[in-house]
Coordinates of C-alpha atoms in Angstrom, one line a residue:
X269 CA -1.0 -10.9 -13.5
X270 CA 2.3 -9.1 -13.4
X271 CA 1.2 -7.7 -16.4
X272 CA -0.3 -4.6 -14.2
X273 CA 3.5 -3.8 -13.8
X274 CA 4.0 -2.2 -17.1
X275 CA 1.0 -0.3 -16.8
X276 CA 2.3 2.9 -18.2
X277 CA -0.3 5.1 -20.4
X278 CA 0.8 7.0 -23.5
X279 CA -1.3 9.6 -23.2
X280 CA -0.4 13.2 -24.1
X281 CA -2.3 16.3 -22.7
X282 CA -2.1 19.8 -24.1
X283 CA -3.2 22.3 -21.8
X284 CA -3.7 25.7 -22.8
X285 CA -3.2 28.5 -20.5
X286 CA -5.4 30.9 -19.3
X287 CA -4.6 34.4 -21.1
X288 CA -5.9 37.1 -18.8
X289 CA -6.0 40.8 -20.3
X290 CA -6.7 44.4 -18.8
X291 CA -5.5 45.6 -15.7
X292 CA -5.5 41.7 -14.4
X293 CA -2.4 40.9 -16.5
X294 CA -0.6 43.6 -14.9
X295 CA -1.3 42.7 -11.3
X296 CA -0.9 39.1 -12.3
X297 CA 2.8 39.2 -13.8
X298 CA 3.6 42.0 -10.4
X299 CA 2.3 39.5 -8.2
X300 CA 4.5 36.8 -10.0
X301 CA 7.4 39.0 -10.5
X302 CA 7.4 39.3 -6.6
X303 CA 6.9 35.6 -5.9
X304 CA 9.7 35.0 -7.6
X305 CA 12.1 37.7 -6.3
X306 CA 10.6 36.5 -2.8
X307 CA 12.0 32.6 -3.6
X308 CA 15.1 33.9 -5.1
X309 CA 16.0 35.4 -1.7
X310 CA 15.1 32.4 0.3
X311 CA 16.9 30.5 -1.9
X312 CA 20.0 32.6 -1.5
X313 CA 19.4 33.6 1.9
X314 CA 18.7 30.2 3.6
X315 CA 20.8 27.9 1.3
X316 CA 21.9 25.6 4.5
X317 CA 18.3 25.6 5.4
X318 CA 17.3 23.8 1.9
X319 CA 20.1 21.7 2.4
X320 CA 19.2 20.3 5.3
X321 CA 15.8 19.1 5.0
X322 CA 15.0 18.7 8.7
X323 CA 15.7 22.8 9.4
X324 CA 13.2 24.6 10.5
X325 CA 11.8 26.6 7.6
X326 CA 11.3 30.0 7.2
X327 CA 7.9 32.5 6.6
X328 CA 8.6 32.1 3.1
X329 CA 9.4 28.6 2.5
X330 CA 5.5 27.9 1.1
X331 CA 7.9 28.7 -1.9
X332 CA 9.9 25.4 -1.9
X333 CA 6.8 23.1 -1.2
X334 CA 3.3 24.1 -2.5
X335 CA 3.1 24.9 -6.3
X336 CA -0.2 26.3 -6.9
X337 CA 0.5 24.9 -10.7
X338 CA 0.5 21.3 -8.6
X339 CA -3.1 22.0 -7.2
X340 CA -5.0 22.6 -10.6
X341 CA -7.8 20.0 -10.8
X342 CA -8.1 18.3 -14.0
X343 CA -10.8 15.5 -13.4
X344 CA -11.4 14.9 -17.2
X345 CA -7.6 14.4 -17.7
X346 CA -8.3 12.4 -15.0
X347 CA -10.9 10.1 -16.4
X348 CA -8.9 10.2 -19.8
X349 CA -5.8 8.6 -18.5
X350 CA -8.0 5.9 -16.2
X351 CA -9.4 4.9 -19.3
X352 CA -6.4 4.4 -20.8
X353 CA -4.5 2.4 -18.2
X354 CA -7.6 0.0 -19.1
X355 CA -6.6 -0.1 -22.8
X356 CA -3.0 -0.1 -22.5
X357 CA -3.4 -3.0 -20.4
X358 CA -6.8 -4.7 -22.4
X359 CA -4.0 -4.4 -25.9
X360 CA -1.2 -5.3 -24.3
X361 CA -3.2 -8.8 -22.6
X362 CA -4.6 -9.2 -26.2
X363 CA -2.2 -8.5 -28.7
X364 CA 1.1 -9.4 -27.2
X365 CA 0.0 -12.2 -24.4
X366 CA -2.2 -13.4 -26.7
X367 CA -4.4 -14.1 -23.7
X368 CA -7.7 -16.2 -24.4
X369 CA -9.5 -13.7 -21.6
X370 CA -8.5 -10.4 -23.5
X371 CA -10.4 -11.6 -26.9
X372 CA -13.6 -9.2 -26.1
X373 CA -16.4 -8.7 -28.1
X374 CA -19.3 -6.8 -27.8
X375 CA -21.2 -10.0 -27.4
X376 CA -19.1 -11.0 -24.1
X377 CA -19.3 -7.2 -22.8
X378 CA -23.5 -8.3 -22.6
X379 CA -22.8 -11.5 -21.7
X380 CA -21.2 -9.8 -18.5
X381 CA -23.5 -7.6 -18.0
X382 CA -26.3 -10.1 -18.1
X383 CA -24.4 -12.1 -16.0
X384 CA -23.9 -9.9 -13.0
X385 CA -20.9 -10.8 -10.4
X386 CA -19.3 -13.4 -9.2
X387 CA -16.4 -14.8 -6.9
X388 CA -13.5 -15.4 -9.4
X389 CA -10.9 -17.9 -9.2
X390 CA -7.4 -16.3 -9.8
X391 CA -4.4 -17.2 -7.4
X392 CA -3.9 -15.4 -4.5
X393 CA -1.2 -12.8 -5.3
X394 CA -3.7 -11.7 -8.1
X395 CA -6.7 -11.2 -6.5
X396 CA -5.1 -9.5 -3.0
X397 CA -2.5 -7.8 -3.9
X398 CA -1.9 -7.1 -7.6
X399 CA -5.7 -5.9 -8.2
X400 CA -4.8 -3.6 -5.0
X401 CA -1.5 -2.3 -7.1
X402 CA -3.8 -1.9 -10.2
X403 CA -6.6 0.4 -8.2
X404 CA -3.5 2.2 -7.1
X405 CA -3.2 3.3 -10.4
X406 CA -6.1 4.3 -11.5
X407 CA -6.4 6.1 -7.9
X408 CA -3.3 8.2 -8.6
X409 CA -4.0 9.4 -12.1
X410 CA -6.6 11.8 -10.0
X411 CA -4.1 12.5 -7.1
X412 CA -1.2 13.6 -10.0
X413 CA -3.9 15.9 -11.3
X414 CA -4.6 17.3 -8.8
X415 CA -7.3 15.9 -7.0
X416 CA -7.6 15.3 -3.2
X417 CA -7.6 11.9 -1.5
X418 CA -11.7 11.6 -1.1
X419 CA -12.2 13.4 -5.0
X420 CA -9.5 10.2 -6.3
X421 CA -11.9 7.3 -4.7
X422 CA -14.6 7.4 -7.6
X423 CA -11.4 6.9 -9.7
X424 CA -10.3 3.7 -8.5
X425 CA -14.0 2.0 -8.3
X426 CA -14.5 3.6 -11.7
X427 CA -11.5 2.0 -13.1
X428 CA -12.0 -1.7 -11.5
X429 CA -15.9 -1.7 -13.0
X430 CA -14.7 -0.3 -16.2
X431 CA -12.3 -3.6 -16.6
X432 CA -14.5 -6.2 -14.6
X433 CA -17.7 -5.6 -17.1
X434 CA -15.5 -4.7 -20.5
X435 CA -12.1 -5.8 -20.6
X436 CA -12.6 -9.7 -20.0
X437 CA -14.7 -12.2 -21.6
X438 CA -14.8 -13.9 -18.1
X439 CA -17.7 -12.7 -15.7
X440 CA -16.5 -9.8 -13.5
X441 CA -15.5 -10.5 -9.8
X442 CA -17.0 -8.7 -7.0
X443 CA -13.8 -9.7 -4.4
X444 CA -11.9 -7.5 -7.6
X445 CA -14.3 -4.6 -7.4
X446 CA -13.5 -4.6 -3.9
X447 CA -9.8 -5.0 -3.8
X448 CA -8.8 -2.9 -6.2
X449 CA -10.9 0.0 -5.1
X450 CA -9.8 0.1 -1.0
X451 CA -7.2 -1.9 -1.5
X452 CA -6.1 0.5 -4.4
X453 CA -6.8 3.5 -2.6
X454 CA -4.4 2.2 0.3
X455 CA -1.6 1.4 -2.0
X456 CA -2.2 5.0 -4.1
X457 CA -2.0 6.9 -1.3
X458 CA 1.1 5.9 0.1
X459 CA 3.0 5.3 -2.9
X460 CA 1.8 9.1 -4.1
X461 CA 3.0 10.4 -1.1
X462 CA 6.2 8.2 -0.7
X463 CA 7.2 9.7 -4.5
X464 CA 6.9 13.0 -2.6
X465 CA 9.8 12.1 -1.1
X466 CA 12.5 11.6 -3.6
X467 CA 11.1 14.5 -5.7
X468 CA 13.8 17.9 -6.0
X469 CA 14.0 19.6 -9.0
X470 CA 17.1 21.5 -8.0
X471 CA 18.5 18.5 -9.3
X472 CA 19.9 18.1 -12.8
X473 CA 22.2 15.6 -14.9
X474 CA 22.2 11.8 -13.1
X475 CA 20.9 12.8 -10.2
X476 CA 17.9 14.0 -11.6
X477 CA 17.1 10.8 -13.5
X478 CA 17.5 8.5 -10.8
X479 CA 15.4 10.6 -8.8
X480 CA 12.8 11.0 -11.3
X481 CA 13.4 7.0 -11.8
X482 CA 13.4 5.4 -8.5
X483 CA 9.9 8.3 -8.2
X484 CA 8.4 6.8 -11.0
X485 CA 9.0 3.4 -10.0
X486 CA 7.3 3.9 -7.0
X487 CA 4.3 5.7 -8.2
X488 CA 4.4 4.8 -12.3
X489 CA 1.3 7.0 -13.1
X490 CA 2.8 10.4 -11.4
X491 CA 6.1 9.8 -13.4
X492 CA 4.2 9.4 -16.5
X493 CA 2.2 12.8 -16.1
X494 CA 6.1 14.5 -15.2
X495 CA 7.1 13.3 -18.1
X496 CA 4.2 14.7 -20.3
X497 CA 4.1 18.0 -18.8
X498 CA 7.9 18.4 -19.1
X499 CA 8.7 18.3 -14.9
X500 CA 10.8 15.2 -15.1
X501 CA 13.3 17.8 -16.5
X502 CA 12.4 21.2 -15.6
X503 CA 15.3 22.4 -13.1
X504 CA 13.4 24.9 -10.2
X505 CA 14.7 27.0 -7.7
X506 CA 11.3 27.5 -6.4
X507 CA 9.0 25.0 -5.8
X508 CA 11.1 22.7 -5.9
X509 CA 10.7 20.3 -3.0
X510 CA 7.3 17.7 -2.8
X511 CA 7.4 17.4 0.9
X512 CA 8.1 19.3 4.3
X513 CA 10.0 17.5 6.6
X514 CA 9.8 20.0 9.1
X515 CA 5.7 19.7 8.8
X516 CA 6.0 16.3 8.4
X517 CA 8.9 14.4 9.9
X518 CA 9.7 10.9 8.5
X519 CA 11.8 7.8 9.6
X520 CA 13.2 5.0 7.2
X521 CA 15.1 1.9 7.8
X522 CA 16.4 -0.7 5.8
X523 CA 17.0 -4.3 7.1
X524 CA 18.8 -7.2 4.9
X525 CA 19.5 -10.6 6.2
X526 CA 18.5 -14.5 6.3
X527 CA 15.3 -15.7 6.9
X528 CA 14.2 -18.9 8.4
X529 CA 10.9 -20.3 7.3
X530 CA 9.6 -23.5 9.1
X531 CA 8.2 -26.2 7.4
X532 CA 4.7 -27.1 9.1
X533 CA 6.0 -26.1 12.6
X534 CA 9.3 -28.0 12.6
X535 CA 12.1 -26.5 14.4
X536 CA 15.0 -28.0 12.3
X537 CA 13.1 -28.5 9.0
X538 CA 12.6 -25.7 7.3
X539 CA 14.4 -23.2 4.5
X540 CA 17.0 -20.6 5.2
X541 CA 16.3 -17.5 2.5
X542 CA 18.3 -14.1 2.5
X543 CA 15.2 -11.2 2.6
X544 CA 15.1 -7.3 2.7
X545 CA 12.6 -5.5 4.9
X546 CA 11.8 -1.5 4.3
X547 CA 9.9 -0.2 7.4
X548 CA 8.5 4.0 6.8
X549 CA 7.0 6.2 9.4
X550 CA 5.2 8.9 8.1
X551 CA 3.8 11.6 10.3
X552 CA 3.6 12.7 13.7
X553 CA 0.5 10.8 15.0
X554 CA 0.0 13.2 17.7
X555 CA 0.0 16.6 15.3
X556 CA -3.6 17.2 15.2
X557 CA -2.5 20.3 12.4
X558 CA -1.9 17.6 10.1
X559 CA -5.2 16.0 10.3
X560 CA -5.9 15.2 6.2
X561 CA -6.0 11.3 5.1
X562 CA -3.0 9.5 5.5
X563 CA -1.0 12.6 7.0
X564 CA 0.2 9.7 9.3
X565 CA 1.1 6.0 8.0
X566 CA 3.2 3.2 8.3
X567 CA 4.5 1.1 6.1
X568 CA 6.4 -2.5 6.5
X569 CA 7.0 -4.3 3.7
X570 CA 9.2 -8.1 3.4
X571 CA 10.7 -9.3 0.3
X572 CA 12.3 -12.5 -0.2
X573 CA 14.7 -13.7 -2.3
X574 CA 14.4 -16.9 -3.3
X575 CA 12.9 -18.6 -6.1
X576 CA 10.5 -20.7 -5.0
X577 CA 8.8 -18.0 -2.7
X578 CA 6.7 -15.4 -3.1
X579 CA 9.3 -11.7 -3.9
X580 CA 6.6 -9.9 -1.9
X581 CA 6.1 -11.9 1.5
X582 CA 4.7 -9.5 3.4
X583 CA 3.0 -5.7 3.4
X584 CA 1.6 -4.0 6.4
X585 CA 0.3 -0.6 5.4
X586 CA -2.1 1.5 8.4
X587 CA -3.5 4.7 7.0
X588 CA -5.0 7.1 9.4
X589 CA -8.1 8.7 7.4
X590 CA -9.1 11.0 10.6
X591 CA -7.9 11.3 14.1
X592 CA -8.3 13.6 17.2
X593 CA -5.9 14.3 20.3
X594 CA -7.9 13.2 23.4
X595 CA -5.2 14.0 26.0
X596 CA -2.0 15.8 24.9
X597 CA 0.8 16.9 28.1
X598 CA 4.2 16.3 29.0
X599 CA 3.4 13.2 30.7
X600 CA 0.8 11.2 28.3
X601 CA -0.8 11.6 24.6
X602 CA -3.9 9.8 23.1
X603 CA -5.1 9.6 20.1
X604 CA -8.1 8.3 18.5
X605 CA -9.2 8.1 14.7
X606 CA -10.4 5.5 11.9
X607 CA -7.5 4.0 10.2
X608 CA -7.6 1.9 7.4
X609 CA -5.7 -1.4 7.1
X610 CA -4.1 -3.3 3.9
X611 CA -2.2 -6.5 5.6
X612 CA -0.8 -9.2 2.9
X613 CA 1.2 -12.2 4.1
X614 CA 2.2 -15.0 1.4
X615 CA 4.2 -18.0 1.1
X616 CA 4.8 -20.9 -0.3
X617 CA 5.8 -25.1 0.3
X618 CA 9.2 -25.0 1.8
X619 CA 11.7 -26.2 -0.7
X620 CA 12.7 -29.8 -0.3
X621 CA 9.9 -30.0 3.0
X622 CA 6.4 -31.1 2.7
X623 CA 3.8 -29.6 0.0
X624 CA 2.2 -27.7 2.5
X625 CA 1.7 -24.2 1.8
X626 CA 2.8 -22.7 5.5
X627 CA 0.2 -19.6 5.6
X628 CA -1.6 -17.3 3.2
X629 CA -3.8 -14.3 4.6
X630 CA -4.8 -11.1 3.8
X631 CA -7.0 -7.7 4.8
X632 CA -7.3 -6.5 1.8
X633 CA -9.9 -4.0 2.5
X634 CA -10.3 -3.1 6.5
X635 CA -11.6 -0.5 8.3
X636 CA -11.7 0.8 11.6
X637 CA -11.3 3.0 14.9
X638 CA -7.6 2.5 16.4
X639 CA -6.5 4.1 20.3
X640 CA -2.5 4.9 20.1
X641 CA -1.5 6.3 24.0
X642 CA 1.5 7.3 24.6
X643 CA 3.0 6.7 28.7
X644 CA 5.0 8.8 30.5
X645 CA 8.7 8.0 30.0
X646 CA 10.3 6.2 32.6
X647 CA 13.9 5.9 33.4
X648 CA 15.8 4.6 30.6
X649 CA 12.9 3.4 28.7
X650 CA 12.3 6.9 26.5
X651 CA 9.6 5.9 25.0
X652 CA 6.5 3.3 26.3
X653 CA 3.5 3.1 23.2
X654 CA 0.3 1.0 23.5
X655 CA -1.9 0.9 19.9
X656 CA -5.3 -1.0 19.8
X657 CA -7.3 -1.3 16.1
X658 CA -10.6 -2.9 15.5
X659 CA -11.4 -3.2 12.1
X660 CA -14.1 -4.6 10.1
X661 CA -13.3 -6.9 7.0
X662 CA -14.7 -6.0 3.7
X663 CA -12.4 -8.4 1.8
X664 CA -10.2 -10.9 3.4
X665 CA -8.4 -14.0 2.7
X666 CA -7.1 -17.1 4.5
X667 CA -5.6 -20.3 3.6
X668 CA -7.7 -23.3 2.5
X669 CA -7.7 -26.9 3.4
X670 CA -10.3 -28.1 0.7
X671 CA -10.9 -25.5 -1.6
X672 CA -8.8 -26.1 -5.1
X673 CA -10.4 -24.5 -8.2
X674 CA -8.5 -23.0 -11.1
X675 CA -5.2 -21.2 -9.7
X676 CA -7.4 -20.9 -5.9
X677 CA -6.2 -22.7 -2.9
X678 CA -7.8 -20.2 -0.4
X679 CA -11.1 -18.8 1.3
X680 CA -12.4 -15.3 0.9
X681 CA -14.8 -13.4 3.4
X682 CA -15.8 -10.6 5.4
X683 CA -15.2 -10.9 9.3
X684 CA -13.0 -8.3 11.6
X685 CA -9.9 -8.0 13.3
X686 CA -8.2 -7.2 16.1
X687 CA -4.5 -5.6 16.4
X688 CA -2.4 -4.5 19.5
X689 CA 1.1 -3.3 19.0
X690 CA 3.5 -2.5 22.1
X691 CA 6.2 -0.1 21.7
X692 CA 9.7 0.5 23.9
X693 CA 12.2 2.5 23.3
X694 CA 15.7 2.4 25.2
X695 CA 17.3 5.7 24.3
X696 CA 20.6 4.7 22.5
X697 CA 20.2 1.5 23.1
X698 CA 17.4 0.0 20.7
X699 CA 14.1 -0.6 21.1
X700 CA 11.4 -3.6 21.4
X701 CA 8.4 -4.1 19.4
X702 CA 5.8 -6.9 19.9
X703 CA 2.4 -6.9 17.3
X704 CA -0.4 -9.3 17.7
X705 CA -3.0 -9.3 15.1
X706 CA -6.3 -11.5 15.2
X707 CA -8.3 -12.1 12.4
X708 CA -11.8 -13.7 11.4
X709 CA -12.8 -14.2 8.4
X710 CA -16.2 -15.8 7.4
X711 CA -17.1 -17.0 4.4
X712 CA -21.0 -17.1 3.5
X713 CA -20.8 -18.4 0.2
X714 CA -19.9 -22.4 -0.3
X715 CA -20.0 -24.4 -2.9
X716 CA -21.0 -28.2 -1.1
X717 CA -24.7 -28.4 -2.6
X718 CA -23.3 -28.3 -6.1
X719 CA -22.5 -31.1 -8.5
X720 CA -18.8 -29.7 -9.9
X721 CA -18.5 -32.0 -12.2
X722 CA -21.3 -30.1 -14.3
X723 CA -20.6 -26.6 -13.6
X724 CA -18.3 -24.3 -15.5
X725 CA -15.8 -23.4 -12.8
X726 CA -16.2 -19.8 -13.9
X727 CA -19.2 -19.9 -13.2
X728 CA -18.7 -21.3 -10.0
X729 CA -19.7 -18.4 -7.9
X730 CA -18.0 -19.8 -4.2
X731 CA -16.2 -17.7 -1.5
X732 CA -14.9 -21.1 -0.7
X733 CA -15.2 -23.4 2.0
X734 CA -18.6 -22.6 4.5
X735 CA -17.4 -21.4 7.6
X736 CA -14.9 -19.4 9.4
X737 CA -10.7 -19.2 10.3
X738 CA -9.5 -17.5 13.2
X739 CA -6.0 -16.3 12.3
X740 CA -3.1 -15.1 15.0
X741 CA -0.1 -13.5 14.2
X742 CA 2.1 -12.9 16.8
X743 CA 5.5 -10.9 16.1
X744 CA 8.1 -9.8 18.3
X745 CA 10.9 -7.5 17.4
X746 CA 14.2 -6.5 18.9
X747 CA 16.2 -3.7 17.4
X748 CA 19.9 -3.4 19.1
X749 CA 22.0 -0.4 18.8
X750 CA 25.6 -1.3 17.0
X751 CA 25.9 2.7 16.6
X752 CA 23.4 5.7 15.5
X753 CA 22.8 4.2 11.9
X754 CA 23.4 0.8 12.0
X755 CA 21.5 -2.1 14.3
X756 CA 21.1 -5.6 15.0
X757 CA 18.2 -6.9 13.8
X758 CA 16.0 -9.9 15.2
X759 CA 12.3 -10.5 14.4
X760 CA 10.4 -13.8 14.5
X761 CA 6.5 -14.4 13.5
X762 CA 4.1 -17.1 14.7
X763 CA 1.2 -17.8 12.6
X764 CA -1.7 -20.1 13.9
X765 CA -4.9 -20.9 12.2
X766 CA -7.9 -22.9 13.2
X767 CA -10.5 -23.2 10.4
X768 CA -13.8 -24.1 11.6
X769 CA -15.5 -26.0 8.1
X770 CA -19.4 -26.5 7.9
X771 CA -19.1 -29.6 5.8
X772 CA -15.2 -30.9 6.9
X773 CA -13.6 -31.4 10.2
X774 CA -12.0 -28.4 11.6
X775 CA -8.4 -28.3 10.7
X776 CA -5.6 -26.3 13.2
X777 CA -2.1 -25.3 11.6
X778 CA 0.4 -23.5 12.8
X779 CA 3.9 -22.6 11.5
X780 CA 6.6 -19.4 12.2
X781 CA 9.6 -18.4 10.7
X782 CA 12.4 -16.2 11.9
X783 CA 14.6 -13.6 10.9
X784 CA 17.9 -11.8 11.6
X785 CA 20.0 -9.3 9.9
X786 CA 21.2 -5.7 10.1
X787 CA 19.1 -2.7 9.6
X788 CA 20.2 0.6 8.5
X789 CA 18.4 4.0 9.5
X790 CA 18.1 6.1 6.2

């Protein structure tokens, strides 16, 4: 459904402003007179301070970061432009696609209705990861208008149920409803705030426009809305900045390299493929001040490049939606909070190896408490971290033995999971990371008591196979110093699955591949 990519609403908004008159006026254009003067002369003042966007910033600096024109809530624009992403994308499937699903009617929008949900059958990059982009959309046509994090939700479930019911003739798709909603929220959030980052409208000529492109490629909706309201161009000398790294510090890397992938578990038969991997820290998990949703996140993200796998392979985002500091000294920290989890891994047959697919799963929609403690330092390990999560799975997904309807080759379910993620740091010298995650997924819903041979597979209405996978993913990492920017790179993954089938013998596969490169610290 790549489709969603070019997503891009043409939708204009005039917005009037508010004339005030009497004695207001006069204390208004004062007041605004003096915020200006005030940014003028910490603009002047402090210029190495703005350059250097890890200074410590100044009593006035409020004046490079939080534009009160920014935090204006316009919820109808909102809904206007959510609606819109729907028919831009409806027209588009329709009239250029020519896509036999898009031909809608107001006979098939009853016909849906009547019909209710069901478990739909689109492959799995669709379903768990680009209905998650597309909620993201929707999501962030309320944060770019300003709206908060909790006041954007409605937005993204609005959206989905607007295009499961309307914009297809086939029945809508509860797993979508779900996806795209917390799945979409996940993905808005951090791509909102990731834009944030590349934002500075000091900038003019080419720098501006690949700032405001490489922005708008990461969060499409937000560009679109600079564009309309004339910010993609306007140069500022105040207000200018989207993000406080002072406030809130983050860390980027870059890694490139080969990837080997194994083919069902073999050591010397598998595929070598060159990949990138961005990794972003986001926050200081231990600054209780900055305690609003997803003021701390991580994201990891894979891509490969090859052309018989997937270009997304992997995506670990962990949002923290609320957190407290239980101990905080010089010689421990602990924190506690609910953290949501969006985890997509993906692959394909090996090229030239067997047909086997090597892995598919995904926690599309997870939530749950998570314990981060941080241990005294000791010698030359600087740094010793311990994180725990237990989340329960809304929406997950896990490789099928059986199952093969349409363009699906995988279960779906609810279950939980389990994640544990130790942390070392060496000083100079690099550091070593080991995750483990656990999952289980259940799925409720089969399919075995029904003759398919007279059922419309549309209209199947299946989760999948009855039963349950457990799903370990076990990944070490070890980061080596070459100097302060650039590192040696090696990372491996094991993937093991044991499928436990109502109706079919239990099936156990198990696979890994491995990775090594050099990754640069941005």
């Amino acid at each position: 459904m790549m489709h969603i990519f070019k997503s891009f609403l043409a939708l204009g908004v005039a917005l009037t402003p508010l004339m005030m008159k009497g004695a207001d006026s006069l204390h208004t254009a004062v007041d605004s007179m003096a915020a200006h003067y005030l940014s003028e002369v910490v603009r002047t003042s402090s210029t190495d301070n703005y350059s250097n966007p890890f200074a410590q910033p100044t009593a006035t600096s409020i004046y490079a970061y939080d534009n009160p024109a920014n935090q204006v809530k316009r919820p109808w624009v909102a809904a206007a432009e959510a609606f819109g992403i729907n028919v831009f994308v409806q027209c588009f499937d329709r009239f250029i696609l020519d896509a036999d699903f898009a031909k809608i009617n107001l006979h098939s929008i009853h016909h849906n209705l009547k019909t209710g949900f069901v478990w739909d059958n689109d492959q799995f990059s669709t379903n768990l990861f680009a209905h998650p982009y597309h909620g993201g959309l929707y999501f962030n046509a309320a944060r770019s208008n300003g709206l908060n994090f909790w006041e954007s939700v409605p937005y993204a479930f609005g959206g989905s149920l607007m295009w499961e019911t309307t914009c297809e003739i086939e029945p809508p798709a509860i797993n979508d409803l779900i996806a795209t909603t917390m799945g979409g929220v996940c993905i808005g959030e951090v791509t909102h705030r990731i834009s944030s980052l590349v934002y500075d409208d000091r900038k003019s000529g080419w720098p501006r426009f690949w700032r405001e492109a490489l922005a708008t490629a990461i969060c499409p909706i937000r560009g679109l809305n600079r564009i309309i309201n004339g910010d993609a161009w306007r140069v500022r000398h105040d207000y200018y900045k989207y993000h406080d790294y002072e406030r809130i510090p983050v860390s980027l890397a870059l890694s490139v390299g080969d990837r080997y992938l194994a083919d069902n578990n073999a050591l010397f038969r598998g595929e070598h493929t060159p990949f990138i991997n961005v990794s972003l820290g986001y926050g200081d998990v231990f600054n209780e001040e900055e305690s609003k949703p997803y003021d701390y996140f991580t994201a990891d993200v894979t891509f490969g490049i090859a052309s018989n796998q997937p270009l997304i392979t992997k995506v670990n985002l962990l949002g923290r939606l609320w957190g407290t500091t239980v101990t905080s000294n010089d010689e421990q920290k602990t924190q506690f909070g609910i953290f949501q989890h969006f985890n997509y891994f993906d692959s394909q047959p090996v090229k030239d190896g067997t047909s086997l697919v090597p892995y598919r799963i995904s926690e599309a929609a997870a939530i749950g408490p998570g314990l981060i403690y941080q241990f005294p330092a000791m010698g030359s390990l600087s740094r010793l971290e311990q994180r725990i999560f237990v989340d329960a799975i809304l929406l997950g997904g896990s490789l099928s033995d059986h199952y093969n309807t349409i363009d699906r080759d995988y279960n779906l379910g609810s279950g939980f999971s389990v994640k544990a993620k130790t942390l070392l740091e060496f000083g100079r010298f690099g550091s070593f990371i080991i995750n483990a995650d656990y999952y289980r997924i259940y799925t409720w819903k089969g399919y075995e008591n029904k003759d398919l041979t007279k059922i419309d597979p549309l209209y199947l209405n299946a989760q999948g196979d009855k039963g349950n996978a457990a799903l370990l993913v076990v990944n070490p990492r070890l980061i080596l110093a070459l100097n302060n920017k650039i590192y040696l790179d090696l990372s491996g993954s094991y993937y093991w699955r044991n499928t436990y089938y109502k109706y079919y013998n239990n099936v156990e596969a198990k696979t890994f591949d491995v990775l090594a490169g050099l990754l640069f610290r941005l």
